[in-house]
């Protein structure tokens, strides 16, 4: 069984044949985004939940490339692509870690992290890229392109290279982490650094794809969303087909929350999941357009902001998928929170200290969870999954600056109400220490760190 699909406009509801859509992936009638839907599921023979669970698990021991992909092993819920056209780096199948130290600190025993940084190019973008790039290849495109805060371009460049296709990357000059720029060079993309921000890069690229036969791989592309929904299946599978009560996701362009919402909703509709988890979005205070949309405009309107945060992956002021995200928040009863630069940095260190390295944009989830606990939006007995979106090595400069005490300005943790936060940050730092090359010097430092008891 494979799913025949169609594209429906999320604004005016019009259905368009998939072959007719490319360009900037916006509805010609109303300008909104498309979503993939599968009319066959409502027909005579919808997929059988028990058979699907068995099949998806069985594929993990297969030798076939498509089966070894943690995206394509769920292909009953994905658009049809011929097997030889699938471009895969064996993405997905990422771990769901049970957090212990942070669980104990927060008195929240059922706390998990779904680590999407454990993908081939070290961010969740790979799950969407395998799907959308396979479609681009099947449709005969030679060039693919994206505007990016770094991780989309790293993923796109890698998958395009695997497929023998060319890729064009537009990134904001000086505002992406070095490792991400290095990846797009390594994978042979044409990388252009534009003197603007992410939102400015998007505006330029929208015009480029209208004028040139280049396939757009930004997250407005509905096939990216299809691939990015599969971590929802993996989370539920790893919990033995029980839904967690909460899934907490960082918010940038807001495609990831939209995709996960779609994944959980489809499993619910197909009888794979008895209840929906609440999906919540956390943004950085300096890049918080969705938080403002929900608090000031009840989800009805988005005012773009000029985005400022060191968590560069979510430094986005005018998110393309905000309407889809609002729909997910409403459908699941989730919430929005914003967190400060200091809170993000401390949360990242606290995840790192239990062996779970992630990039700053991912750490907003733990910082946001702490606020949700205080506000009574999460109860102690509930199961909570933090979506960690990228690997710690994506932004090593950030980590080093933090532990050297060079990341945060004094005014970012000032005032009596921030005293506890400032202390926690000092306690969490583990700077490298200069040491003479002899045994006594090493032992002296070891004893000092161990309270003199070792
Ligand atoms: C892309 C990205 C995000 C934001 O995801 P959106 O779908 O744009 O909301 C968050 N964290 C990391 C590491 C990312 O690469
Ligand atoms: Zn429309």
Coordinates of C-alpha atoms and ligand atoms in Angstrom, one line a residue:
X1 CA 0.0 0.0 0.0
X2 CA 1.3 3.5 -0.9
X3 CA -0.5 6.8 -0.4
X4 CA -1.7 8.7 -3.5
X5 CA -1.8 12.3 -2.5
X6 CA -3.1 15.7 -3.5
X7 CA -2.2 19.3 -2.4
X8 CA -4.8 21.4 -0.7
X9 CA -4.4 25.1 -0.1
X10 CA -4.6 25.8 3.7
X11 CA -6.2 29.2 2.9
X12 CA -8.9 28.9 0.3
X13 CA -9.2 25.1 0.4
X14 CA -8.6 24.6 -3.4
X15 CA -7.1 21.3 -4.5
X16 CA -4.4 21.4 -7.1
X17 CA -2.6 18.4 -8.9
X18 CA 0.9 18.1 -7.4
X19 CA 2.6 18.4 -10.9
X20 CA 1.3 21.9 -11.3
X21 CA 2.9 23.2 -8.1
X22 CA 6.5 24.5 -7.9
X23 CA 7.8 28.1 -8.0
X24 CA 7.3 29.7 -4.5
X25 CA 4.8 27.0 -3.4
X26 CA 2.1 29.5 -2.7
X27 CA -1.5 29.3 -3.8
X28 CA -2.0 31.4 -7.0
X29 CA -5.5 32.3 -5.8
X30 CA -4.9 33.4 -2.2
X31 CA -1.1 33.3 -1.5
X32 CA -1.3 30.7 1.4
X33 CA 0.7 27.5 1.8
X34 CA -0.3 24.0 0.6
X35 CA -0.6 20.8 2.7
X36 CA -0.4 17.2 1.4
X37 CA -3.5 15.1 1.9
X38 CA -4.2 11.5 1.2
X39 CA -7.8 11.0 -0.1
X40 CA -7.4 7.2 -0.1
X41 CA -7.4 7.0 3.7
X42 CA -11.0 8.0 3.9
X43 CA -11.9 5.3 1.3
X44 CA -12.9 1.7 1.5
X45 CA -9.6 0.2 2.8
X46 CA -7.8 2.6 5.2
X47 CA -4.5 1.3 6.5
X48 CA -4.7 -1.2 9.3
X49 CA -3.1 0.1 12.5
X50 CA -1.8 -3.2 13.8
X51 CA -0.3 -4.2 10.4
X52 CA 1.4 -0.8 10.1
X53 CA 3.0 -1.0 13.6
X54 CA 4.4 -4.4 12.8
X55 CA 5.6 -3.5 9.3
X56 CA 7.3 -0.3 10.4
X57 CA 9.2 -2.1 13.2
X58 CA 10.1 -5.1 10.9
X59 CA 11.7 -2.7 8.4
X60 CA 14.4 -1.8 11.0
X61 CA 16.0 -5.1 10.4
X62 CA 15.9 -4.9 6.6
X63 CA 18.9 -4.4 4.3
X64 CA 17.1 -2.2 1.8
X65 CA 18.1 1.5 1.9
X66 CA 14.5 2.8 2.0
X67 CA 13.7 0.5 4.9
X68 CA 16.8 1.6 6.8
X69 CA 15.7 5.3 6.6
X70 CA 13.7 6.4 9.7
X71 CA 11.6 8.5 7.3
X72 CA 10.9 6.0 4.5
X73 CA 10.1 3.1 6.7
X74 CA 6.9 5.1 7.4
X75 CA 6.2 5.4 3.7
X76 CA 2.6 4.3 3.9
X77 CA 2.0 7.8 5.3
X78 CA 4.2 9.6 2.7
X79 CA 3.7 10.6 -0.9
X80 CA 4.5 8.0 -3.6
X81 CA 8.1 8.1 -4.8
X82 CA 9.5 5.2 -6.8
X83 CA 12.1 3.4 -4.6
X84 CA 14.9 4.1 -7.1
X85 CA 14.2 7.8 -6.8
X86 CA 14.5 8.0 -3.0
X87 CA 17.5 10.0 -1.9
X88 CA 18.5 8.9 1.6
X89 CA 21.4 9.2 3.9
X90 CA 19.6 6.9 6.5
X91 CA 18.1 9.8 8.3
X92 CA 15.7 9.4 11.2
X93 CA 15.7 6.5 13.7
X94 CA 17.0 9.0 16.2
X95 CA 17.1 8.2 20.0
X96 CA 14.5 9.1 22.5
X97 CA 16.6 9.6 25.6
X98 CA 15.1 9.4 29.1
X99 CA 16.6 12.4 30.9
X100 CA 17.5 11.6 34.5
X101 CA 19.4 14.5 36.1
X102 CA 17.1 17.2 34.7
X103 CA 14.1 15.0 35.5
X104 CA 15.2 14.8 39.1
X105 CA 16.0 18.5 39.4
X106 CA 12.5 19.4 38.1
X107 CA 10.7 16.5 40.0
X108 CA 9.4 15.4 36.6
X109 CA 10.2 11.7 36.4
X110 CA 8.9 11.1 32.8
X111 CA 11.1 13.6 31.0
X112 CA 12.4 12.6 27.5
X113 CA 14.5 14.2 24.8
X114 CA 14.0 13.2 21.1
X115 CA 17.4 14.0 19.7
X116 CA 17.0 15.0 16.1
X117 CA 20.6 16.3 16.1
X118 CA 21.6 12.6 15.7
X119 CA 20.7 12.8 12.0
X120 CA 23.2 12.5 9.1
X121 CA 23.9 16.3 8.9
X122 CA 23.1 16.8 12.6
X123 CA 19.8 18.5 12.5
X124 CA 16.1 17.5 12.0
X125 CA 16.2 19.2 8.6
X126 CA 17.4 15.9 7.1
X127 CA 14.0 14.2 7.7
X128 CA 12.2 16.8 5.5
X129 CA 15.0 17.0 3.0
X130 CA 15.0 13.4 2.1
X131 CA 11.3 13.7 1.2
X132 CA 11.4 17.0 -0.7
X133 CA 14.6 16.3 -2.5
X134 CA 13.4 12.9 -3.7
X135 CA 10.4 14.7 -5.2
X136 CA 12.6 17.3 -6.9
X137 CA 14.7 14.4 -8.4
X138 CA 11.6 12.6 -9.5
X139 CA 10.3 15.7 -11.2
X140 CA 13.5 16.1 -13.2
X141 CA 14.9 19.3 -11.6
X142 CA 18.7 19.9 -11.9
X143 CA 18.9 22.7 -9.3
X144 CA 17.5 23.0 -5.8
X145 CA 17.7 26.1 -3.6
X146 CA 17.0 27.4 -0.1
X147 CA 17.4 30.4 2.1
X148 CA 18.7 29.2 5.5
X149 CA 19.8 30.0 9.0
X150 CA 22.3 27.2 8.3
X151 CA 20.8 23.8 9.0
X152 CA 18.5 23.7 6.0
X153 CA 21.4 24.5 3.7
X154 CA 23.6 21.9 5.3
X155 CA 20.9 19.2 4.8
X156 CA 19.9 20.4 1.3
X157 CA 23.5 20.5 0.1
X158 CA 24.2 17.0 1.3
X159 CA 21.1 15.4 -0.2
X160 CA 21.5 17.3 -3.5
X161 CA 25.1 16.0 -3.7
X162 CA 23.9 12.4 -3.0
X163 CA 21.4 12.8 -5.9
X164 CA 24.0 14.3 -8.3
X165 CA 22.1 17.6 -8.3
X166 CA 23.3 21.2 -7.9
X167 CA 22.3 23.3 -4.9
X168 CA 22.0 27.1 -4.4
X169 CA 22.2 28.4 -0.8
X170 CA 21.4 31.9 0.4
X171 CA 22.5 32.7 3.9
X172 CA 22.6 35.9 5.9
X173 CA 26.2 37.2 6.0
X174 CA 27.8 36.7 9.4
X175 CA 24.6 35.4 11.1
X176 CA 25.0 31.6 10.8
X177 CA 27.2 29.3 12.8
X178 CA 30.6 28.4 11.1
X179 CA 30.0 24.6 11.2
X180 CA 26.8 25.0 9.1
X181 CA 28.6 27.1 6.5
X182 CA 31.4 24.6 6.4
X183 CA 28.9 21.8 5.7
X184 CA 27.4 23.5 2.7
X185 CA 30.9 24.1 1.3
X186 CA 31.9 20.5 2.0
X187 CA 28.8 19.2 0.1
X188 CA 29.6 21.5 -2.9
X189 CA 26.7 24.0 -2.8
X190 CA 26.9 27.4 -4.5
X191 CA 26.8 29.3 -1.2
X192 CA 25.9 33.0 -1.4
X193 CA 26.2 35.2 1.7
X194 CA 23.7 38.1 1.4
X195 CA 24.1 41.3 3.4
X196 CA 20.6 40.9 5.0
X197 CA 18.9 38.7 7.5
X198 CA 17.1 35.3 7.0
X199 CA 13.9 37.0 6.1
X200 CA 15.7 39.1 3.5
X201 CA 17.2 36.0 2.0
X202 CA 13.7 34.4 1.7
X203 CA 12.4 37.5 -0.1
X204 CA 15.3 37.3 -2.7
X205 CA 14.9 33.6 -3.3
X206 CA 11.1 33.8 -3.8
X207 CA 11.8 36.0 -6.8
X208 CA 14.7 33.7 -8.1
X209 CA 12.5 30.6 -8.2
X210 CA 9.9 32.4 -10.1
X211 CA 12.4 33.4 -12.8
X212 CA 14.6 30.3 -13.0
X213 CA 14.0 26.5 -13.1
X214 CA 15.1 26.0 -9.6
X215 CA 13.2 23.8 -7.1
X216 CA 12.6 25.6 -3.8
X217 CA 13.4 23.6 -0.7
X218 CA 12.4 26.0 2.0
X219 CA 9.9 24.7 4.5
X220 CA 7.0 26.3 2.5
X221 CA 7.6 23.2 0.3
X222 CA 4.8 20.8 1.6
X223 CA 7.0 17.7 1.0
X224 CA 9.5 18.9 3.6
X225 CA 6.6 18.9 6.1
X226 CA 5.7 15.3 5.2
X227 CA 9.2 14.1 6.0
X228 CA 9.4 16.1 9.2
X229 CA 6.2 14.6 10.6
X230 CA 7.9 11.1 11.0
X231 CA 9.6 11.9 14.3
X232 CA 6.0 11.9 15.7
X233 CA 5.7 8.3 14.7
X234 CA 9.1 7.4 16.2
X235 CA 8.2 9.1 19.5
X236 CA 5.0 7.2 19.9
X237 CA 6.6 3.9 18.7
X238 CA 9.4 4.3 21.3
X239 CA 6.8 4.8 24.0
X240 CA 5.1 1.6 22.9
X241 CA 2.3 3.4 21.1
X242 CA 1.3 5.5 24.1
X243 CA 1.2 9.3 23.4
X244 CA 3.2 11.5 25.8
X245 CA 1.1 14.3 27.4
X246 CA 3.3 17.1 26.1
X247 CA 5.7 17.6 23.2
X248 CA 7.8 20.8 23.3
X249 CA 9.3 22.2 20.2
X250 CA 11.5 25.2 19.4
X251 CA 9.9 27.7 17.0
X252 CA 11.6 29.5 14.1
X253 CA 9.9 29.4 10.7
X254 CA 7.4 27.1 12.5
X255 CA 7.4 24.3 10.0
X256 CA 8.6 21.7 12.5
X257 CA 5.7 22.3 14.9
X258 CA 3.3 22.2 11.9
X259 CA 4.8 18.9 10.7
X260 CA 4.8 17.2 14.1
X261 CA 1.2 18.4 14.6
X262 CA 0.3 16.8 11.2
X263 CA 2.0 13.6 12.1
X264 CA 0.2 13.2 15.5
X265 CA -3.1 14.2 13.9
X266 CA -2.8 11.6 11.1
X267 CA -1.9 8.8 13.6
X268 CA -4.9 9.8 15.6
X269 CA -7.2 9.8 12.6
X270 CA -5.8 6.4 11.5
X271 CA -6.4 4.8 14.9
X272 CA -2.7 4.5 15.7
X273 CA -3.0 6.8 18.7
X274 CA -5.8 7.1 21.2
X275 CA -5.2 10.7 22.3
X276 CA -3.3 13.7 21.0
X277 CA -0.4 15.1 23.0
X278 CA -0.4 18.9 23.7
X279 CA 2.2 20.5 21.3
X280 CA 3.8 23.7 22.6
X281 CA 6.2 26.1 21.0
X282 CA 9.1 27.9 22.7
X283 CA 10.8 31.0 21.1
X284 CA 13.6 33.2 22.1
X285 CA 12.5 36.6 23.6
X286 CA 14.2 38.4 20.8
X287 CA 12.6 36.3 18.0
X288 CA 9.1 35.8 19.4
X289 CA 6.5 36.6 16.6
X290 CA 4.4 33.6 17.4
X291 CA 4.3 34.4 21.2
X292 CA 3.1 37.9 20.3
X293 CA 0.6 36.5 17.8
X294 CA -1.0 34.3 20.5
X295 CA -0.9 36.8 23.4
X296 CA -1.7 40.0 21.6
X297 CA -3.8 38.9 18.6
X298 CA -5.4 35.6 19.8
X299 CA -3.6 33.9 16.9
X300 CA -5.4 36.0 14.2
X301 CA -2.6 38.1 13.0
X302 CA 1.3 38.1 12.8
X303 CA 3.4 41.2 13.1
X304 CA 6.9 40.5 11.9
X305 CA 9.7 41.4 14.3
X306 CA 13.4 42.2 13.7
X307 CA 14.8 39.0 15.1
X308 CA 17.7 39.0 17.6
X309 CA 19.0 35.9 19.4
X310 CA 22.3 34.0 19.7
X311 CA 20.2 30.9 18.9
X312 CA 20.7 31.5 15.2
X313 CA 18.6 28.6 14.0
X314 CA 15.5 30.3 15.4
X315 CA 16.5 33.9 14.5
X316 CA 13.4 34.4 12.3
X317 CA 11.1 37.4 12.5
X318 CA 8.5 36.6 9.8
X319 CA 7.8 32.8 10.0
X320 CA 6.2 31.4 6.9
X321 CA 4.2 28.6 8.6
X322 CA 2.7 30.6 11.5
X323 CA -0.9 29.9 10.5
X324 CA -0.3 26.2 10.4
X325 CA 1.4 26.5 13.8
X326 CA -1.6 28.3 15.3
X327 CA -3.8 25.6 14.0
X328 CA -1.7 22.9 15.8
X329 CA -1.7 24.9 19.1
X330 CA -5.5 25.2 18.9
X331 CA -6.1 21.6 17.9
X332 CA -3.9 20.1 20.7
X333 CA -4.4 22.7 23.5
X334 CA -0.7 23.5 23.5
X335 CA 0.9 26.8 24.6
X336 CA 3.6 29.3 23.7
X337 CA 6.5 30.5 25.9
X338 CA 9.4 32.8 25.4
X339 CA 12.8 32.5 27.1
X340 CA 15.8 34.8 27.6
X341 CA 19.3 34.4 26.2
X342 CA 20.5 33.6 29.7
X343 CA 17.8 30.9 30.2
X344 CA 18.7 29.3 26.9
X345 CA 22.4 29.2 27.7
X346 CA 21.8 27.6 31.1
X347 CA 19.4 25.1 29.8
X348 CA 21.9 24.0 27.1
X349 CA 24.6 23.6 29.8
X350 CA 22.2 21.5 31.9
X351 CA 21.4 19.2 29.0
X352 CA 25.1 18.9 28.2
X353 CA 25.9 18.1 31.8
X354 CA 23.9 14.9 31.4
X355 CA 25.6 13.9 28.2
X356 CA 23.0 15.3 25.8
X357 CA 24.7 17.9 23.6
X358 CA 22.4 20.2 21.5
X359 CA 22.5 23.5 19.8
X360 CA 21.2 26.6 21.5
X361 CA 18.0 26.7 19.5
X362 CA 17.2 23.2 20.9
X363 CA 17.8 24.2 24.5
X364 CA 14.8 26.6 24.5
X365 CA 12.6 23.5 25.0
X366 CA 14.1 22.8 28.5
X367 CA 14.1 26.5 29.4
X368 CA 10.4 26.8 28.3
X369 CA 9.4 23.6 30.1
X370 CA 10.6 25.1 33.4
X371 CA 8.3 28.1 32.8
X372 CA 5.4 25.8 31.9
X373 CA 5.9 23.9 35.2
X374 CA 5.9 27.1 37.2
X375 CA 2.7 28.3 35.4
X376 CA 1.0 24.9 36.1
X377 CA 0.8 24.0 32.4
X378 CA 2.7 20.8 32.9
X379 CA 1.9 18.4 35.8
X380 CA 4.5 16.4 37.6
X381 CA 3.1 13.0 36.7
X382 CA 2.9 13.7 32.9
X383 CA 5.2 12.5 30.2
X384 CA 7.0 15.3 28.4
X385 CA 9.2 15.0 25.3
X386 CA 11.6 17.8 24.4
X387 CA 12.4 18.0 20.7
X388 CA 16.1 18.6 20.4
X389 CA 16.6 19.9 16.9
X390 CA 20.3 20.1 16.3
X391 CA 23.7 18.7 17.5
X392 CA 26.0 20.6 19.9
X393 CA 28.8 20.6 17.3
X394 CA 26.7 22.8 15.1
X395 CA 27.7 25.8 17.2
X396 CA 30.9 25.0 19.2
X397 CA 31.8 28.8 19.4
X398 CA 28.7 29.3 21.5
X399 CA 29.5 26.5 23.9
X400 CA 33.1 27.6 24.4
X401 CA 32.1 31.3 24.9
X402 CA 29.6 30.2 27.5
X403 CA 32.0 28.1 29.6
X404 CA 34.6 30.8 29.5
X405 CA 32.1 33.3 30.8
X406 CA 32.3 35.3 27.5
X407 CA 28.8 34.7 26.1
X408 CA 26.4 36.7 28.2
X409 CA 26.7 40.4 28.9
X410 CA 26.5 41.5 32.5
X411 CA 23.1 43.2 31.9
X412 CA 21.6 39.9 30.7
X413 CA 21.7 38.4 34.2
X414 CA 21.5 41.5 36.3
X415 CA 19.2 42.5 39.2
X416 CA 18.1 40.8 42.4
X417 CA 15.4 38.7 40.7
X418 CA 18.1 37.2 38.4
X419 CA 20.5 36.3 41.2
X420 CA 19.6 32.6 41.3
X421 CA 19.9 32.4 37.5
X422 CA 23.3 34.1 37.6
X423 CA 24.5 31.7 40.3
X424 CA 23.2 28.7 38.4
X425 CA 25.1 29.8 35.4
X426 CA 28.3 30.3 37.3
X427 CA 27.9 26.8 38.9
X428 CA 27.4 25.2 35.5
X429 CA 30.5 26.5 33.8
X430 CA 33.3 24.1 33.0
X431 CA 36.1 26.1 31.4
X432 CA 39.2 24.3 30.3
X433 CA 42.0 24.9 32.8
X434 CA 45.7 25.5 31.8
X435 CA 47.9 23.0 33.5
X436 CA 51.6 22.1 33.7
X437 CA 52.5 18.9 31.9
X438 CA 53.2 16.8 35.1
X439 CA 51.4 14.4 37.3
X440 CA 51.4 16.4 40.5
X441 CA 49.9 19.4 38.8
X442 CA 47.1 17.2 37.4
X443 CA 46.5 15.5 40.7
X444 CA 46.4 18.9 42.5
X445 CA 43.6 20.1 40.2
X446 CA 41.8 16.8 40.5
X447 CA 41.8 16.9 44.3
X448 CA 40.7 20.5 44.3
X449 CA 37.7 19.8 42.0
X450 CA 36.7 16.8 44.1
X451 CA 36.6 18.7 47.3
X452 CA 39.9 17.3 48.5
X453 CA 38.4 13.8 49.1
X454 CA 39.8 11.9 46.2
Ligands
LIG1 C1 15.4 25.0 11.6 C2 15.7 24.8 13.1 C3 14.8 25.2 14.1 C4 13.5 25.9 13.8 O1 12.6 25.0 13.1 P1 11.3 25.7 12.3 O2 10.7 24.6 11.5 O3 12.0 26.8 11.4 O4 10.5 26.3 13.3 C5 15.1 25.0 15.4 N1 16.3 24.4 15.7 C6 17.2 24.0 14.8 C7 18.5 23.5 15.3 C8 16.9 24.2 13.5 O5 17.8 23.9 12.6
LIG2 ZN1 -5.5 29.4 -1.7

